[in-house]
Amino acid sequence: MRILCDINHPADIHLFKNALWRLRDNGHKYFITARDKEVTLQLLDEYNFSYVAFGKHYSNITGKIYGMFKFNTLMYKEVQRFKPDILISSGSIYAAQVSALIHKPHISMEDTENSYEQIIIYRPFTDVILTSTSFERELGKKQIRYNGYHELAYLHPRYFTPDQSILKILRVHPQDHYVVLRFVSRGSTHDIARKGISRENKIKTVEKFSRYAKVFISSEDPLLYELKQYQLTIEPHRMHDVLYYATMLYGESATMASECAILGTPAIFVDDDGRGYTNDEERYGLVYNFTESIDDQERSIKKGVELLQQPRVKAKFRERHRNLLKDKIDVTKFMVWFIEKYPESAAIMKKSAFYYKQFA
């Protein structure tokens, strides 16, 4: 089988990497296409993936419309060259539309309920949309659910082993506490009208948390002058080591909040729309969800201080994360089976909705 994987976002590399390696080991061939967004190309290089990059990602509406035509054209050329049997992505408009042009199936991994425009555009051209059982939207007959999250595909203990050498890079003693703050840009279609955590509360958060722990900030946008001294400077592929050993994560990234849930690190997620998976993780006591209202921002900071004051907070969260892992499946294992056996796999899942349980 020849598999084309289109990468929308750096997190997609982590989502698909283990599945692609396993598919390769099983005798299949894959090829990757991508846009130059944030650290996407750095990660692809780090993992020694062969790929074609179609240029810079566009963040405004006009650019996105232009990009649809540009990237579809470039994608079509690569598809003609590689001749895939199947295309996979995490909600890629380009992979979906080009798959329809060449009459090949497209499988989308979707986890973002508020990607309204993106889903509307790619759904007509997509054969199957795989979502978590925690996904809080119904997407019709093409939707198939499984009991897991994207982040389990790469942070499940079968695939991730933390490397304590990161503490030396951070200049942090193993017994010290540190907090990671994560601020995102608003370039995604589902984020454009959003403001996020206020400037004042970003500064306030650092001031409050610094009383209890060392603070590091990871930000997609340039940091405020007052906060530059806290900027986290590491190689992108070491971020999960940073999160594993952190005392807490606070910020605007749903993906990082979920990553922390899988790793057993307390996480506070601030976002108006939220995500089905972080809501599910809150039921396990691993993620605390807040809106972007000023009152909720204040409450989120208070919750952060409360967690930092708790003795042995990480031990409590590691126990909770073990409970989560007992309930969820091995998402990589499920993806490999679904792709290799498609379209029979889709028919099996439609007939037996809980078939995914055998991939625990």
mmCIF file of C-alpha atoms in Angstrom:
data_model
loop_
_atom_site.group_PDB
_atom_site.id
_atom_site.type_symbol
_atom_site.label_atom_id
_atom_site.label_comp_id
_atom_site.label_asym_id
_atom_site.label_seq_id
_atom_site.Cartn_x
_atom_site.Cartn_y
_atom_site.Cartn_z
ATOM 1 C CA MET A 1 0.000 0.000 0.000
ATOM 2 C CA ARG A 2 1.165 3.538 -0.801
ATOM 3 C CA ILE A 3 0.115 6.118 1.813
ATOM 4 C CA LEU A 4 0.286 9.894 1.501
ATOM 5 C CA CYS A 5 0.178 11.745 4.832
ATOM 6 C CA ASP A 6 -0.475 15.493 4.774
ATOM 7 C CA ILE A 7 0.716 17.515 7.773
ATOM 8 C CA ASN A 8 -1.308 20.572 8.820
ATOM 9 C CA HIS A 9 0.369 21.330 12.139
ATOM 10 C CA PRO A 10 3.459 20.251 14.127
ATOM 11 C CA ALA A 11 1.241 18.100 16.385
ATOM 12 C CA ASP A 12 0.234 16.033 13.329
ATOM 13 C CA ILE A 13 3.799 14.747 13.038
ATOM 14 C CA HIS A 14 3.579 13.288 16.520
ATOM 15 C CA LEU A 15 0.094 11.930 15.810
ATOM 16 C CA PHE A 16 1.158 9.970 12.742
ATOM 17 C CA LYS A 17 4.865 9.219 13.248
ATOM 18 C CA ASN A 18 4.557 5.899 15.091
ATOM 19 C CA ALA A 19 1.811 4.656 12.773
ATOM 20 C CA LEU A 20 3.881 5.556 9.706
ATOM 21 C CA TRP A 21 6.956 3.786 11.063
ATOM 22 C CA ARG A 22 4.915 0.689 11.863
ATOM 23 C CA LEU A 23 3.256 0.736 8.447
ATOM 24 C CA ARG A 24 6.709 0.994 6.848
ATOM 25 C CA ASP A 25 7.887 -1.979 8.900
ATOM 26 C CA ASN A 26 4.842 -3.882 7.669
ATOM 27 C CA GLY A 27 5.973 -3.376 4.067
ATOM 28 C CA HIS A 28 3.991 -0.285 3.057
ATOM 29 C CA LYS A 29 5.370 2.928 1.530
ATOM 30 C CA TYR A 30 4.503 6.415 2.743
ATOM 31 C CA PHE A 31 5.223 9.978 1.717
ATOM 32 C CA ILE A 32 4.665 13.243 3.607
ATOM 33 C CA THR A 33 3.533 16.660 2.390
ATOM 34 C CA ALA A 34 3.519 19.718 4.650
ATOM 35 C CA ARG A 35 3.403 23.479 4.994
ATOM 36 C CA ASP A 36 6.082 25.530 6.763
ATOM 37 C CA LYS A 37 4.152 26.282 9.958
ATOM 38 C CA GLU A 38 5.889 26.956 13.297
ATOM 39 C CA VAL A 39 8.309 24.043 13.946
ATOM 40 C CA THR A 40 6.799 21.574 11.446
ATOM 41 C CA LEU A 41 9.852 21.286 9.211
ATOM 42 C CA GLN A 42 12.245 21.129 12.159
ATOM 43 C CA LEU A 43 10.353 18.161 13.585
ATOM 44 C CA LEU A 44 10.182 16.379 10.226
ATOM 45 C CA ASP A 45 13.944 16.779 9.896
ATOM 46 C CA GLU A 46 14.528 15.638 13.480
ATOM 47 C CA TYR A 47 12.652 12.397 12.818
ATOM 48 C CA ASN A 48 14.379 11.916 9.429
ATOM 49 C CA PHE A 49 11.159 11.950 7.434
ATOM 50 C CA SER A 50 11.273 12.458 3.669
ATOM 51 C CA TYR A 51 8.784 15.156 2.713
ATOM 52 C CA VAL A 52 7.860 17.936 0.352
ATOM 53 C CA ALA A 53 7.086 21.362 1.836
ATOM 54 C CA PHE A 54 4.687 23.568 -0.094
ATOM 55 C CA GLY A 55 5.808 26.875 1.412
ATOM 56 C CA LYS A 56 4.672 29.104 4.233
ATOM 57 C CA HIS A 57 1.404 28.581 6.056
ATOM 58 C CA TYR A 58 -1.069 31.470 5.614
ATOM 59 C CA SER A 59 -2.702 32.885 8.755
ATOM 60 C CA ASN A 60 -5.272 35.411 7.444
ATOM 61 C CA ILE A 61 -8.511 34.684 5.583
ATOM 62 C CA THR A 62 -7.309 36.031 2.215
ATOM 63 C CA GLY A 63 -4.119 34.011 2.479
ATOM 64 C CA LYS A 64 -6.018 30.869 3.384
ATOM 65 C CA ILE A 65 -8.242 31.190 0.294
ATOM 66 C CA TYR A 66 -5.195 31.753 -1.928
ATOM 67 C CA GLY A 67 -3.415 28.909 -0.138
ATOM 68 C CA MET A 68 -6.238 26.500 -0.911
ATOM 69 C CA PHE A 69 -5.629 26.890 -4.648
ATOM 70 C CA LYS A 70 -1.847 26.987 -4.354
ATOM 71 C CA PHE A 71 -1.511 23.988 -2.037
ATOM 72 C CA ASN A 72 -4.100 21.943 -3.929
ATOM 73 C CA THR A 73 -2.132 22.469 -7.144
ATOM 74 C CA LEU A 74 1.146 21.463 -5.495
ATOM 75 C CA MET A 75 -0.489 18.525 -3.739
ATOM 76 C CA TYR A 76 -1.975 17.287 -7.004
ATOM 77 C CA LYS A 77 1.473 17.291 -8.631
ATOM 78 C CA GLU A 78 2.926 15.240 -5.764
ATOM 79 C CA VAL A 79 0.017 12.828 -5.841
ATOM 80 C CA GLN A 80 0.523 12.288 -9.576
ATOM 81 C CA ARG A 81 4.159 11.482 -8.879
ATOM 82 C CA PHE A 82 3.722 9.277 -5.777
ATOM 83 C CA LYS A 83 0.443 7.608 -6.830
ATOM 84 C CA PRO A 84 -0.956 6.844 -3.346
ATOM 85 C CA ASP A 85 -3.581 4.210 -2.641
ATOM 86 C CA ILE A 86 -4.894 6.181 0.327
ATOM 87 C CA LEU A 87 -4.450 9.671 1.857
ATOM 88 C CA ILE A 88 -4.465 10.404 5.601
ATOM 89 C CA SER A 89 -4.427 13.642 7.551
ATOM 90 C CA SER A 90 -5.741 15.474 10.581
ATOM 91 C CA GLY A 91 -8.452 17.487 8.841
ATOM 92 C CA SER A 92 -6.489 18.541 5.756
ATOM 93 C CA ILE A 93 -8.609 20.367 3.183
ATOM 94 C CA TYR A 94 -5.921 19.809 0.552
ATOM 95 C CA ALA A 95 -5.594 16.044 1.081
ATOM 96 C CA ALA A 96 -9.384 15.685 1.042
ATOM 97 C CA GLN A 97 -9.985 17.658 -2.136
ATOM 98 C CA VAL A 98 -7.110 16.111 -4.056
ATOM 99 C CA SER A 99 -8.153 12.609 -2.974
ATOM 100 C CA ALA A 100 -11.513 13.227 -4.641
ATOM 101 C CA LEU A 101 -9.789 14.361 -7.843
ATOM 102 C CA ILE A 102 -7.828 11.104 -8.108
ATOM 103 C CA HIS A 103 -10.660 8.900 -6.766
ATOM 104 C CA LYS A 104 -8.705 7.613 -3.773
ATOM 105 C CA PRO A 105 -9.946 7.425 -0.165
ATOM 106 C CA HIS A 106 -9.112 10.076 2.424
ATOM 107 C CA ILE A 107 -9.169 9.298 6.152
ATOM 108 C CA SER A 108 -9.227 12.269 8.527
ATOM 109 C CA MET A 109 -8.329 12.232 12.216
ATOM 110 C CA GLU A 110 -10.399 15.031 13.785
ATOM 111 C CA ASP A 111 -10.411 16.330 17.369
ATOM 112 C CA THR A 112 -11.350 20.013 17.169
ATOM 113 C CA GLU A 113 -15.080 20.666 17.449
ATOM 114 C CA ASN A 114 -14.847 24.376 16.613
ATOM 115 C CA SER A 115 -13.045 23.852 13.278
ATOM 116 C CA TYR A 116 -16.390 24.578 11.639
ATOM 117 C CA GLU A 117 -15.169 26.037 8.335
ATOM 118 C CA GLN A 118 -12.427 23.454 7.911
ATOM 119 C CA ILE A 119 -14.761 20.496 8.533
ATOM 120 C CA ILE A 120 -17.435 21.937 6.231
ATOM 121 C CA ILE A 121 -14.868 22.227 3.418
ATOM 122 C CA TYR A 122 -13.131 18.859 3.773
ATOM 123 C CA ARG A 123 -16.045 16.597 4.821
ATOM 124 C CA PRO A 124 -17.662 16.239 1.351
ATOM 125 C CA PHE A 125 -14.370 14.935 -0.065
ATOM 126 C CA THR A 126 -13.478 12.680 2.890
ATOM 127 C CA ASP A 127 -14.430 9.014 3.198
ATOM 128 C CA VAL A 128 -14.014 8.535 6.958
ATOM 129 C CA ILE A 129 -13.646 10.960 9.880
ATOM 130 C CA LEU A 130 -12.157 9.271 12.941
ATOM 131 C CA THR A 131 -12.979 11.032 16.216
ATOM 132 C CA SER A 132 -12.689 10.275 19.900
ATOM 133 C CA THR A 133 -15.747 9.098 21.807
ATOM 134 C CA SER A 134 -15.308 12.381 23.702
ATOM 135 C CA PHE A 135 -15.794 14.458 20.514
ATOM 136 C CA GLU A 136 -18.791 16.710 21.179
ATOM 137 C CA ARG A 137 -20.198 16.995 17.651
ATOM 138 C CA GLU A 138 -22.051 14.634 15.378
ATOM 139 C CA LEU A 139 -20.535 14.657 11.884
ATOM 140 C CA GLY A 140 -22.874 12.238 10.144
ATOM 141 C CA LYS A 141 -22.426 8.841 8.518
ATOM 142 C CA LYS A 142 -18.729 9.326 7.794
ATOM 143 C CA GLN A 143 -17.847 9.642 11.486
ATOM 144 C CA ILE A 144 -16.367 6.664 13.361
ATOM 145 C CA ARG A 145 -15.510 6.949 17.054
ATOM 146 C CA TYR A 146 -12.785 5.317 19.164
ATOM 147 C CA ASN A 147 -12.014 5.641 22.876
ATOM 148 C CA GLY A 148 -8.797 7.620 22.879
ATOM 149 C CA TYR A 149 -7.111 10.938 22.072
ATOM 150 C CA HIS A 150 -4.605 11.994 19.423
ATOM 151 C CA GLU A 151 -1.981 12.503 22.124
ATOM 152 C CA LEU A 152 -2.122 8.820 23.104
ATOM 153 C CA ALA A 153 -0.687 7.970 19.674
ATOM 154 C CA TYR A 154 2.709 9.278 20.775
ATOM 155 C CA LEU A 155 2.695 9.705 24.567
ATOM 156 C CA HIS A 156 1.296 6.317 25.551
ATOM 157 C CA PRO A 157 3.990 4.567 27.648
ATOM 158 C CA ARG A 158 4.535 2.124 24.762
ATOM 159 C CA TYR A 159 5.861 5.001 22.641
ATOM 160 C CA PHE A 160 7.279 7.612 25.004
ATOM 161 C CA THR A 161 10.085 7.361 27.551
ATOM 162 C CA PRO A 162 10.984 10.639 29.305
ATOM 163 C CA ASP A 163 14.588 11.771 29.190
ATOM 164 C CA GLN A 164 15.679 13.396 32.446
ATOM 165 C CA SER A 165 18.629 15.106 30.743
ATOM 166 C CA ILE A 166 16.178 17.909 29.905
ATOM 167 C CA LEU A 167 16.492 19.121 33.507
ATOM 168 C CA LYS A 168 20.171 19.881 32.977
ATOM 169 C CA ILE A 169 19.309 21.824 29.812
ATOM 170 C CA LEU A 170 16.691 23.793 31.777
ATOM 171 C CA ARG A 171 19.127 24.251 34.666
ATOM 172 C CA VAL A 172 16.585 22.794 37.041
ATOM 173 C CA HIS A 173 17.358 20.436 39.928
ATOM 174 C CA PRO A 174 15.260 17.218 40.023
ATOM 175 C CA GLN A 175 13.697 18.371 43.300
ATOM 176 C CA ASP A 176 12.839 21.857 42.025
ATOM 177 C CA HIS A 177 9.401 22.910 40.823
ATOM 178 C CA TYR A 178 8.833 24.544 37.469
ATOM 179 C CA VAL A 179 5.758 25.636 35.507
ATOM 180 C CA VAL A 180 5.273 25.871 31.748
ATOM 181 C CA LEU A 181 3.070 28.658 30.382
ATOM 182 C CA ARG A 182 1.856 28.176 26.823
ATOM 183 C CA PHE A 183 0.430 31.045 24.767
ATOM 184 C CA VAL A 184 -0.855 30.461 21.235
ATOM 185 C CA SER A 185 -1.253 32.638 18.164
ATOM 186 C CA ARG A 186 -4.708 33.248 16.728
ATOM 187 C CA GLY A 187 -4.001 32.296 13.109
ATOM 188 C CA SER A 188 -6.189 29.180 12.874
ATOM 189 C CA THR A 189 -9.621 29.623 11.327
ATOM 190 C CA HIS A 190 -11.245 28.629 14.616
ATOM 191 C CA ASP A 191 -9.129 31.147 16.577
ATOM 192 C CA ILE A 192 -9.054 34.286 14.418
ATOM 193 C CA ALA A 193 -11.735 36.227 16.331
ATOM 194 C CA ARG A 194 -10.319 35.274 19.732
ATOM 195 C CA LYS A 195 -8.159 37.327 22.086
ATOM 196 C CA GLY A 196 -6.992 34.748 24.623
ATOM 197 C CA ILE A 197 -5.461 35.531 27.997
ATOM 198 C CA SER A 198 -5.101 39.280 28.505
ATOM 199 C CA ARG A 199 -1.738 41.023 28.572
ATOM 200 C CA GLU A 200 -2.303 41.990 32.198
ATOM 201 C CA ASN A 201 -3.136 38.452 33.248
ATOM 202 C CA LYS A 202 -0.142 36.977 31.433
ATOM 203 C CA ILE A 203 2.067 39.222 33.552
ATOM 204 C CA LYS A 204 0.017 38.525 36.678
ATOM 205 C CA THR A 205 0.250 34.762 36.106
ATOM 206 C CA VAL A 206 4.050 34.909 35.948
ATOM 207 C CA GLU A 207 4.215 37.052 39.081
ATOM 208 C CA LYS A 208 1.933 34.722 41.059
ATOM 209 C CA PHE A 209 3.454 31.421 39.923
ATOM 210 C CA SER A 210 7.040 32.637 40.350
ATOM 211 C CA ARG A 211 6.484 32.645 44.105
ATOM 212 C CA TYR A 212 6.224 28.849 44.074
ATOM 213 C CA ALA A 213 8.137 27.631 41.017
ATOM 214 C CA LYS A 214 10.471 28.558 38.206
ATOM 215 C CA VAL A 215 8.491 29.789 35.196
ATOM 216 C CA PHE A 216 9.120 28.972 31.524
ATOM 217 C CA ILE A 217 7.023 30.402 28.696
ATOM 218 C CA SER A 218 6.423 28.785 25.316
ATOM 219 C CA SER A 219 4.716 31.181 22.920
ATOM 220 C CA GLU A 220 3.771 31.048 19.240
ATOM 221 C CA ASP A 221 3.782 34.854 19.079
ATOM 222 C CA PRO A 222 6.649 37.119 20.185
ATOM 223 C CA LEU A 223 6.604 37.553 23.945
ATOM 224 C CA LEU A 224 5.875 40.793 25.740
ATOM 225 C CA TYR A 225 9.060 42.646 26.660
ATOM 226 C CA GLU A 226 8.338 42.080 30.358
ATOM 227 C CA LEU A 227 8.215 38.312 29.833
ATOM 228 C CA LYS A 228 11.139 37.690 27.476
ATOM 229 C CA GLN A 229 13.391 36.540 30.323
ATOM 230 C CA TYR A 230 11.066 33.545 30.877
ATOM 231 C CA GLN A 231 11.157 32.308 27.277
ATOM 232 C CA LEU A 232 11.685 28.581 26.906
ATOM 233 C CA THR A 233 14.476 27.834 24.444
ATOM 234 C CA ILE A 234 14.780 24.138 23.646
ATOM 235 C CA GLU A 235 14.775 21.926 20.584
ATOM 236 C CA PRO A 236 11.132 21.319 19.599
ATOM 237 C CA HIS A 237 11.325 17.534 19.920
ATOM 238 C CA ARG A 238 12.241 17.863 23.630
ATOM 239 C CA MET A 239 8.971 19.576 24.581
ATOM 240 C CA HIS A 240 7.374 16.397 25.891
ATOM 241 C CA ASP A 241 10.306 15.827 28.233
ATOM 242 C CA VAL A 242 9.762 19.366 29.537
ATOM 243 C CA LEU A 243 6.059 18.694 30.117
ATOM 244 C CA TYR A 244 6.657 15.322 31.783
ATOM 245 C CA TYR A 245 8.901 16.776 34.496
ATOM 246 C CA ALA A 246 6.961 20.048 34.895
ATOM 247 C CA THR A 247 4.969 20.661 38.060
ATOM 248 C CA MET A 248 2.133 22.197 36.037
ATOM 249 C CA LEU A 249 1.090 23.537 32.632
ATOM 250 C CA TYR A 250 -0.974 26.710 32.305
ATOM 251 C CA GLY A 251 -2.119 28.175 29.015
ATOM 252 C CA GLU A 252 -4.138 28.322 25.818
ATOM 253 C CA SER A 253 -3.091 25.090 24.081
ATOM 254 C CA ALA A 254 -5.596 22.242 24.125
ATOM 255 C CA THR A 255 -2.998 19.881 22.673
ATOM 256 C CA MET A 256 -0.458 20.583 25.410
ATOM 257 C CA ALA A 257 -3.131 20.314 28.103
ATOM 258 C CA SER A 258 -4.050 16.878 26.770
ATOM 259 C CA GLU A 259 -0.391 15.896 26.484
ATOM 260 C CA CYS A 260 0.010 16.719 30.153
ATOM 261 C CA ALA A 261 -3.042 14.613 31.020
ATOM 262 C CA ILE A 262 -1.412 11.628 29.285
ATOM 263 C CA LEU A 263 1.879 12.339 31.091
ATOM 264 C CA GLY A 264 0.339 12.862 34.545
ATOM 265 C CA THR A 265 1.169 16.578 34.794
ATOM 266 C CA PRO A 266 -1.529 18.986 36.098
ATOM 267 C CA ALA A 267 -2.883 21.228 33.337
ATOM 268 C CA ILE A 268 -4.996 24.375 33.227
ATOM 269 C CA PHE A 269 -6.554 25.171 29.837
ATOM 270 C CA VAL A 270 -8.034 28.610 29.094
ATOM 271 C CA ASP A 271 -10.245 28.816 25.993
ATOM 272 C CA ASP A 272 -13.796 29.913 25.222
ATOM 273 C CA ASP A 273 -14.747 26.888 23.122
ATOM 274 C CA GLY A 274 -12.849 24.193 24.964
ATOM 275 C CA ARG A 275 -12.452 20.695 23.548
ATOM 276 C CA GLY A 276 -14.331 17.460 24.091
ATOM 277 C CA TYR A 277 -11.100 15.675 24.995
ATOM 278 C CA THR A 278 -10.035 18.192 27.648
ATOM 279 C CA ASN A 279 -13.538 18.013 29.105
ATOM 280 C CA ASP A 280 -13.141 14.234 29.243
ATOM 281 C CA GLU A 281 -9.721 14.612 30.870
ATOM 282 C CA GLU A 282 -11.239 16.932 33.469
ATOM 283 C CA ARG A 283 -13.502 14.029 34.513
ATOM 284 C CA TYR A 284 -10.314 12.198 35.449
ATOM 285 C CA GLY A 285 -9.138 15.239 37.431
ATOM 286 C CA LEU A 286 -6.212 15.843 35.069
ATOM 287 C CA VAL A 287 -7.184 19.068 33.250
ATOM 288 C CA TYR A 288 -8.994 22.157 34.541
ATOM 289 C CA ASN A 289 -10.944 24.007 31.838
ATOM 290 C CA PHE A 290 -11.694 27.744 31.995
ATOM 291 C CA THR A 291 -13.150 30.267 29.551
ATOM 292 C CA GLU A 292 -11.397 33.438 28.408
ATOM 293 C CA SER A 293 -13.684 35.731 30.417
ATOM 294 C CA ILE A 294 -11.774 37.991 32.804
ATOM 295 C CA ASP A 295 -13.504 36.375 35.791
ATOM 296 C CA ASP A 296 -12.525 32.904 34.596
ATOM 297 C CA GLN A 297 -8.969 34.025 33.886
ATOM 298 C CA GLU A 298 -8.780 35.152 37.514
ATOM 299 C CA ARG A 299 -10.184 31.810 38.656
ATOM 300 C CA SER A 300 -7.695 29.922 36.499
ATOM 301 C CA ILE A 301 -4.760 31.778 38.064
ATOM 302 C CA LYS A 302 -6.161 31.056 41.521
ATOM 303 C CA LYS A 303 -6.456 27.351 40.626
ATOM 304 C CA GLY A 304 -2.831 27.369 39.471
ATOM 305 C CA VAL A 305 -1.652 28.821 42.760
ATOM 306 C CA GLU A 306 -3.770 26.255 44.610
ATOM 307 C CA LEU A 307 -2.144 23.382 42.711
ATOM 308 C CA LEU A 308 1.364 24.738 43.260
ATOM 309 C CA GLN A 309 0.697 24.902 46.996
ATOM 310 C CA GLN A 310 -0.407 21.266 47.180
ATOM 311 C CA PRO A 311 2.171 18.829 48.580
ATOM 312 C CA ARG A 312 2.998 15.854 46.323
ATOM 313 C CA VAL A 313 0.684 17.171 43.610
ATOM 314 C CA LYS A 314 2.485 15.247 40.855
ATOM 315 C CA ALA A 315 2.083 11.931 42.698
ATOM 316 C CA LYS A 316 -1.673 12.501 42.898
ATOM 317 C CA PHE A 317 -1.882 13.297 39.189
ATOM 318 C CA ARG A 318 0.260 10.313 38.177
ATOM 319 C CA GLU A 319 -2.272 8.043 39.893
ATOM 320 C CA ARG A 320 -5.107 9.752 38.004
ATOM 321 C CA HIS A 321 -3.268 9.409 34.703
ATOM 322 C CA ARG A 322 -2.867 5.675 35.307
ATOM 323 C CA ASN A 323 -6.647 5.415 35.658
ATOM 324 C CA LEU A 324 -7.049 7.210 32.327
ATOM 325 C CA LEU A 325 -4.600 4.892 30.577
ATOM 326 C CA LYS A 326 -6.523 1.846 31.814
ATOM 327 C CA ASP A 327 -9.665 3.116 30.074
ATOM 328 C CA LYS A 328 -8.208 4.252 26.731
ATOM 329 C CA ILE A 329 -6.930 2.345 23.708
ATOM 330 C CA ASP A 330 -3.577 2.344 21.935
ATOM 331 C CA VAL A 331 -4.452 4.883 19.225
ATOM 332 C CA THR A 332 -1.416 4.078 17.062
ATOM 333 C CA LYS A 333 -2.318 0.385 17.039
ATOM 334 C CA PHE A 334 -5.890 1.286 16.074
ATOM 335 C CA MET A 335 -4.780 3.622 13.267
ATOM 336 C CA VAL A 336 -2.415 1.051 11.750
ATOM 337 C CA TRP A 337 -5.168 -1.576 11.713
ATOM 338 C CA PHE A 338 -7.724 0.860 10.300
ATOM 339 C CA ILE A 339 -5.447 2.005 7.442
ATOM 340 C CA GLU A 340 -4.133 -1.461 6.552
ATOM 341 C CA LYS A 341 -7.587 -3.050 6.534
ATOM 342 C CA TYR A 342 -9.488 -0.179 4.924
ATOM 343 C CA PRO A 343 -12.259 -0.273 3.675
ATOM 344 C CA GLU A 344 -13.054 -3.500 5.559
ATOM 345 C CA SER A 345 -12.052 -1.778 8.831
ATOM 346 C CA ALA A 346 -14.646 0.950 8.303
ATOM 347 C CA ALA A 347 -17.341 -1.651 7.673
ATOM 348 C CA ILE A 348 -16.340 -3.521 10.856
ATOM 349 C CA MET A 349 -16.490 -0.335 12.946
ATOM 350 C CA LYS A 350 -19.861 0.614 11.500
ATOM 351 C CA LYS A 351 -21.216 -2.822 12.367
ATOM 352 C CA SER A 352 -19.566 -3.079 15.805
ATOM 353 C CA ALA A 353 -19.012 0.367 17.351
ATOM 354 C CA PHE A 354 -16.956 -1.027 20.245
ATOM 355 C CA TYR A 355 -14.565 -3.065 18.114
ATOM 356 C CA TYR A 356 -11.836 -0.557 19.096
ATOM 357 C CA LYS A 357 -11.673 -2.174 22.567
ATOM 358 C CA GLN A 358 -9.344 -4.881 21.275
ATOM 359 C CA PHE A 359 -6.666 -2.210 20.727
ATOM 360 C CA ALA A 360 -6.222 -1.483 24.458
#
